[in-house]
Short mmCIF file of N, CA and C and ligand atoms in Angstrom, two decimals:
data_model
loop_
_atom_site.label_atom_id
_atom_site.label_comp_id
_atom_site.label_asym_id
_atom_site.label_seq_id
_atom_site.Cartn_x
_atom_site.Cartn_y
_atom_site.Cartn_z
N MET A 1 110.46 141.16 110.03
CA MET A 1 110.31 139.72 110.13
C MET A 1 110.02 139.38 111.59
N THR A 2 108.98 138.61 111.82
CA THR A 2 108.63 138.22 113.19
C THR A 2 109.06 136.78 113.43
N TRP A 3 109.86 136.61 114.46
CA TRP A 3 110.35 135.27 114.80
C TRP A 3 109.43 134.64 115.83
N ILE A 4 109.14 133.37 115.63
CA ILE A 4 108.25 132.63 116.52
C ILE A 4 109.04 131.43 117.08
N THR A 5 108.97 131.24 118.36
CA THR A 5 109.63 130.08 118.97
C THR A 5 108.81 128.83 118.68
N ALA A 6 109.49 127.83 118.12
CA ALA A 6 108.77 126.61 117.69
C ALA A 6 109.12 125.40 118.54
N GLY A 7 110.07 125.53 119.46
CA GLY A 7 110.43 124.40 120.30
C GLY A 7 111.90 124.43 120.61
N LYS A 8 112.36 123.35 121.19
CA LYS A 8 113.78 123.26 121.57
C LYS A 8 114.54 122.40 120.56
N LEU A 9 115.76 122.79 120.29
CA LEU A 9 116.58 122.01 119.36
C LEU A 9 116.70 120.56 119.85
N GLU A 10 116.84 120.37 121.14
CA GLU A 10 117.04 119.01 121.67
C GLU A 10 115.83 118.12 121.45
N ASP A 11 114.68 118.70 121.13
CA ASP A 11 113.49 117.89 120.89
C ASP A 11 113.38 117.41 119.44
N ILE A 12 114.32 117.82 118.60
CA ILE A 12 114.36 117.34 117.22
C ILE A 12 115.59 116.47 117.07
N GLU A 13 115.40 115.26 116.59
CA GLU A 13 116.55 114.38 116.38
C GLU A 13 117.44 114.96 115.29
N GLN A 14 118.73 114.67 115.41
CA GLN A 14 119.62 115.01 114.31
C GLN A 14 119.17 114.21 113.09
N GLU A 15 119.13 114.86 111.91
CA GLU A 15 118.52 114.27 110.72
C GLU A 15 117.10 113.80 111.05
N GLY A 16 116.34 114.73 111.59
CA GLY A 16 114.96 114.46 111.94
C GLY A 16 114.11 115.70 111.67
N ALA A 17 112.82 115.56 111.87
CA ALA A 17 111.90 116.67 111.60
C ALA A 17 110.74 116.61 112.59
N ILE A 18 110.17 117.77 112.84
CA ILE A 18 108.95 117.84 113.64
C ILE A 18 107.91 118.65 112.88
N ARG A 19 106.68 118.36 113.19
CA ARG A 19 105.57 119.17 112.65
C ARG A 19 105.35 120.36 113.57
N PHE A 20 105.10 121.52 112.98
CA PHE A 20 104.82 122.72 113.76
C PHE A 20 103.61 123.41 113.14
N ASP A 21 102.55 123.56 113.93
CA ASP A 21 101.33 124.20 113.45
C ASP A 21 101.23 125.60 114.03
N HIS A 22 100.91 126.55 113.19
CA HIS A 22 100.83 127.93 113.67
C HIS A 22 99.91 128.73 112.74
N GLY A 23 99.01 129.48 113.34
CA GLY A 23 98.14 130.36 112.54
C GLY A 23 97.30 129.63 111.53
N GLY A 24 96.90 128.41 111.86
CA GLY A 24 96.05 127.65 110.94
C GLY A 24 96.82 127.00 109.80
N ARG A 25 98.14 127.06 109.85
CA ARG A 25 98.95 126.41 108.82
C ARG A 25 99.88 125.40 109.46
N THR A 26 100.41 124.53 108.65
CA THR A 26 101.30 123.51 109.17
C THR A 26 102.65 123.59 108.46
N TYR A 27 103.70 123.36 109.23
CA TYR A 27 105.07 123.49 108.76
C TYR A 27 105.86 122.26 109.19
N ALA A 28 107.01 122.09 108.59
CA ALA A 28 107.95 121.07 109.04
C ALA A 28 109.26 121.77 109.38
N ILE A 29 109.82 121.40 110.52
CA ILE A 29 111.10 121.96 110.94
C ILE A 29 112.09 120.81 111.03
N TYR A 30 113.25 121.00 110.42
CA TYR A 30 114.25 119.95 110.27
C TYR A 30 115.52 120.31 111.03
N ARG A 31 116.16 119.30 111.54
CA ARG A 31 117.50 119.46 112.11
C ARG A 31 118.45 118.67 111.25
N GLY A 32 119.41 119.35 110.68
CA GLY A 32 120.34 118.70 109.76
C GLY A 32 121.42 117.93 110.49
N PRO A 33 122.26 117.23 109.75
CA PRO A 33 123.34 116.44 110.35
C PRO A 33 124.37 117.31 111.07
N ASP A 34 124.40 118.59 110.75
CA ASP A 34 125.36 119.51 111.39
C ASP A 34 124.66 120.40 112.43
N ASP A 35 123.44 120.02 112.84
CA ASP A 35 122.65 120.75 113.83
C ASP A 35 122.07 122.07 113.32
N SER A 36 122.20 122.33 112.03
CA SER A 36 121.53 123.49 111.46
C SER A 36 120.03 123.19 111.39
N VAL A 37 119.20 124.25 111.39
CA VAL A 37 117.75 124.05 111.34
C VAL A 37 117.15 124.74 110.13
N TYR A 38 116.08 124.17 109.63
CA TYR A 38 115.40 124.67 108.43
C TYR A 38 113.90 124.49 108.62
N CYS A 39 113.15 125.30 107.91
CA CYS A 39 111.69 125.20 107.98
C CYS A 39 111.11 125.24 106.58
N THR A 40 110.16 124.34 106.32
CA THR A 40 109.44 124.36 105.05
C THR A 40 107.94 124.26 105.33
N ALA A 41 107.17 124.52 104.29
CA ALA A 41 105.75 124.18 104.36
C ALA A 41 105.65 122.72 104.80
N GLY A 42 104.59 122.41 105.56
CA GLY A 42 104.54 121.09 106.18
C GLY A 42 104.03 119.98 105.29
N LEU A 43 103.36 120.35 104.21
CA LEU A 43 102.70 119.33 103.39
C LEU A 43 103.43 119.12 102.07
N CYS A 44 103.55 117.89 101.68
CA CYS A 44 104.12 117.54 100.38
C CYS A 44 103.35 118.26 99.28
N THR A 45 104.06 118.67 98.24
CA THR A 45 103.40 119.38 97.13
C THR A 45 102.73 118.42 96.15
N HIS A 46 102.94 117.13 96.32
CA HIS A 46 102.28 116.16 95.45
C HIS A 46 100.86 115.90 95.94
N GLU A 47 100.77 115.44 97.19
CA GLU A 47 99.47 115.35 97.86
C GLU A 47 99.71 115.87 99.27
N ALA A 48 98.65 116.18 99.95
CA ALA A 48 98.80 116.86 101.25
C ALA A 48 99.16 115.90 102.36
N ILE A 49 100.41 115.46 102.34
CA ILE A 49 100.91 114.52 103.34
C ILE A 49 101.95 115.25 104.20
N HIS A 50 101.93 115.02 105.51
CA HIS A 50 102.86 115.71 106.40
C HIS A 50 104.29 115.19 106.20
N LEU A 51 105.16 116.09 105.82
CA LEU A 51 106.55 115.70 105.57
C LEU A 51 107.32 115.41 106.85
N ALA A 52 106.85 115.94 107.98
CA ALA A 52 107.53 115.64 109.25
C ALA A 52 107.46 114.16 109.57
N ASP A 53 106.55 113.42 108.93
CA ASP A 53 106.47 111.97 109.12
C ASP A 53 107.40 111.23 108.17
N GLY A 54 108.09 111.96 107.33
CA GLY A 54 108.95 111.33 106.34
C GLY A 54 110.33 111.01 106.88
N LEU A 55 111.14 110.45 106.01
CA LEU A 55 112.49 110.03 106.37
C LEU A 55 113.46 111.16 106.01
N VAL A 56 114.24 111.60 107.02
CA VAL A 56 115.23 112.65 106.77
C VAL A 56 116.60 111.98 106.69
N ILE A 57 117.26 112.17 105.58
CA ILE A 57 118.62 111.66 105.40
C ILE A 57 119.45 112.79 104.85
N ASP A 58 120.53 113.11 105.56
CA ASP A 58 121.37 114.23 105.18
C ASP A 58 120.48 115.48 105.09
N PHE A 59 120.46 116.15 103.94
CA PHE A 59 119.64 117.35 103.83
C PHE A 59 118.40 117.12 102.96
N GLU A 60 117.96 115.87 102.90
CA GLU A 60 116.77 115.52 102.13
C GLU A 60 115.68 114.97 103.02
N VAL A 61 114.44 115.25 102.65
CA VAL A 61 113.31 114.59 103.30
C VAL A 61 112.56 113.81 102.23
N GLU A 62 112.26 112.56 102.57
CA GLU A 62 111.52 111.70 101.66
C GLU A 62 110.08 111.62 102.14
N CYS A 63 109.17 111.94 101.26
CA CYS A 63 107.75 111.91 101.60
C CYS A 63 107.33 110.48 101.96
N PRO A 64 106.56 110.33 103.04
CA PRO A 64 106.18 108.98 103.47
C PRO A 64 105.17 108.30 102.55
N LYS A 65 104.52 109.06 101.65
CA LYS A 65 103.47 108.42 100.84
C LYS A 65 103.98 107.79 99.55
N HIS A 66 104.66 108.60 98.71
CA HIS A 66 105.11 108.04 97.42
C HIS A 66 106.62 108.19 97.22
N SER A 67 107.32 108.51 98.29
CA SER A 67 108.79 108.60 98.24
C SER A 67 109.32 109.72 97.37
N GLY A 68 108.51 110.73 97.08
CA GLY A 68 109.05 111.95 96.50
C GLY A 68 110.03 112.54 97.49
N ALA A 69 110.99 113.33 97.01
CA ALA A 69 111.99 113.86 97.93
C ALA A 69 112.25 115.34 97.66
N PHE A 70 112.63 116.02 98.71
CA PHE A 70 112.93 117.46 98.65
C PHE A 70 114.23 117.75 99.37
N ASP A 71 114.96 118.76 98.90
CA ASP A 71 116.06 119.35 99.66
C ASP A 71 115.41 120.36 100.60
N TYR A 72 115.42 120.08 101.90
CA TYR A 72 114.68 120.96 102.80
C TYR A 72 115.40 122.28 103.06
N ARG A 73 116.65 122.40 102.59
CA ARG A 73 117.34 123.70 102.72
C ARG A 73 116.79 124.71 101.72
N THR A 74 116.46 124.23 100.54
CA THR A 74 116.01 125.12 99.47
C THR A 74 114.55 124.89 99.09
N GLY A 75 113.99 123.77 99.50
CA GLY A 75 112.64 123.39 99.10
C GLY A 75 112.58 122.71 97.75
N GLU A 76 113.73 122.54 97.10
CA GLU A 76 113.73 121.98 95.74
C GLU A 76 113.21 120.55 95.72
N ALA A 77 112.30 120.30 94.80
CA ALA A 77 111.80 118.94 94.60
C ALA A 77 112.88 118.14 93.87
N LEU A 78 113.31 117.02 94.46
CA LEU A 78 114.44 116.25 93.93
C LEU A 78 114.02 114.97 93.23
N ARG A 79 112.86 114.45 93.59
CA ARG A 79 112.49 113.13 93.04
C ARG A 79 110.99 113.06 92.82
N LEU A 80 110.61 112.55 91.67
CA LEU A 80 109.20 112.35 91.35
C LEU A 80 108.59 111.34 92.31
N PRO A 81 107.29 111.42 92.57
CA PRO A 81 106.33 112.27 91.87
C PRO A 81 106.24 113.71 92.38
N ALA A 82 107.05 114.08 93.35
CA ALA A 82 107.05 115.48 93.78
C ALA A 82 107.77 116.30 92.72
N CYS A 83 107.12 117.29 92.15
CA CYS A 83 107.77 118.11 91.13
C CYS A 83 107.63 119.60 91.41
N GLU A 84 106.80 119.95 92.35
CA GLU A 84 106.66 121.37 92.71
C GLU A 84 107.47 121.61 93.98
N ASN A 85 108.27 122.68 93.98
CA ASN A 85 109.13 122.95 95.13
C ASN A 85 108.31 123.31 96.36
N LEU A 86 108.91 123.09 97.53
CA LEU A 86 108.30 123.49 98.79
C LEU A 86 108.65 124.94 99.10
N LYS A 87 107.74 125.63 99.76
CA LYS A 87 108.06 126.96 100.25
C LYS A 87 108.95 126.80 101.49
N THR A 88 109.94 127.67 101.62
CA THR A 88 110.84 127.62 102.77
C THR A 88 110.72 128.90 103.59
N TYR A 89 111.11 128.80 104.83
CA TYR A 89 111.04 129.93 105.77
C TYR A 89 112.34 129.99 106.56
N PRO A 90 112.76 131.20 106.95
CA PRO A 90 113.99 131.30 107.76
C PRO A 90 113.82 130.59 109.10
N ALA A 91 114.90 129.96 109.55
CA ALA A 91 114.90 129.29 110.84
C ALA A 91 116.28 129.48 111.48
N GLU A 92 116.31 129.54 112.80
CA GLU A 92 117.57 129.72 113.51
C GLU A 92 117.44 129.12 114.91
N VAL A 93 118.58 128.95 115.55
CA VAL A 93 118.61 128.48 116.94
C VAL A 93 119.19 129.59 117.80
N VAL A 94 118.48 129.97 118.85
CA VAL A 94 118.95 130.97 119.80
C VAL A 94 118.82 130.38 121.20
N ASP A 95 119.95 130.24 121.87
CA ASP A 95 119.96 129.68 123.24
C ASP A 95 119.22 128.35 123.32
N GLY A 96 119.42 127.51 122.33
CA GLY A 96 118.83 126.18 122.34
C GLY A 96 117.37 126.13 121.88
N GLU A 97 116.80 127.28 121.57
CA GLU A 97 115.41 127.31 121.09
C GLU A 97 115.39 127.52 119.57
N VAL A 98 114.48 126.80 118.93
CA VAL A 98 114.32 126.94 117.48
C VAL A 98 113.31 128.03 117.21
N ARG A 99 113.71 128.97 116.36
CA ARG A 99 112.80 130.06 116.00
C ARG A 99 112.62 130.06 114.48
N VAL A 100 111.42 130.37 114.06
CA VAL A 100 111.12 130.42 112.63
C VAL A 100 110.43 131.74 112.31
N ALA A 101 110.63 132.21 111.11
CA ALA A 101 109.98 133.44 110.64
C ALA A 101 109.00 133.05 109.54
N LEU A 102 107.73 133.12 109.85
CA LEU A 102 106.72 132.58 108.95
C LEU A 102 106.00 133.65 108.15
N GLY A 103 106.33 134.91 108.36
CA GLY A 103 105.61 136.02 107.70
C GLY A 103 105.84 136.09 106.21
S1 LIG B 201 102.25 112.67 98.57
FE1 LIG B 201 104.37 113.12 98.68
S2 LIG B 201 105.21 112.14 96.94
FE2 LIG B 201 103.07 111.77 96.81
#
């Protein structure tokens, strides 16, 4: 597994998300209410909308377009019209830096 540094934890708000582009793909990285970090595919599975622009509450992200929602820890689609789960990737914090494994 290859870990890639995606930024600093302090640059992501608690219960917030950032967009991270790498290798021609786009991802969303989330900081949970307990400072844990998670990474999912960046685009909603309903239509290709960036989830990092959505509303993060607790461990859910709400898509900014049609209010579909996902559990960003597991990628599970929680609310229609989103019905296909998101792909998830390992994420961790080391010395204040957020690292993700996208392989
Ligand atoms: S584009 Fe995300 S719910 Fe429709």
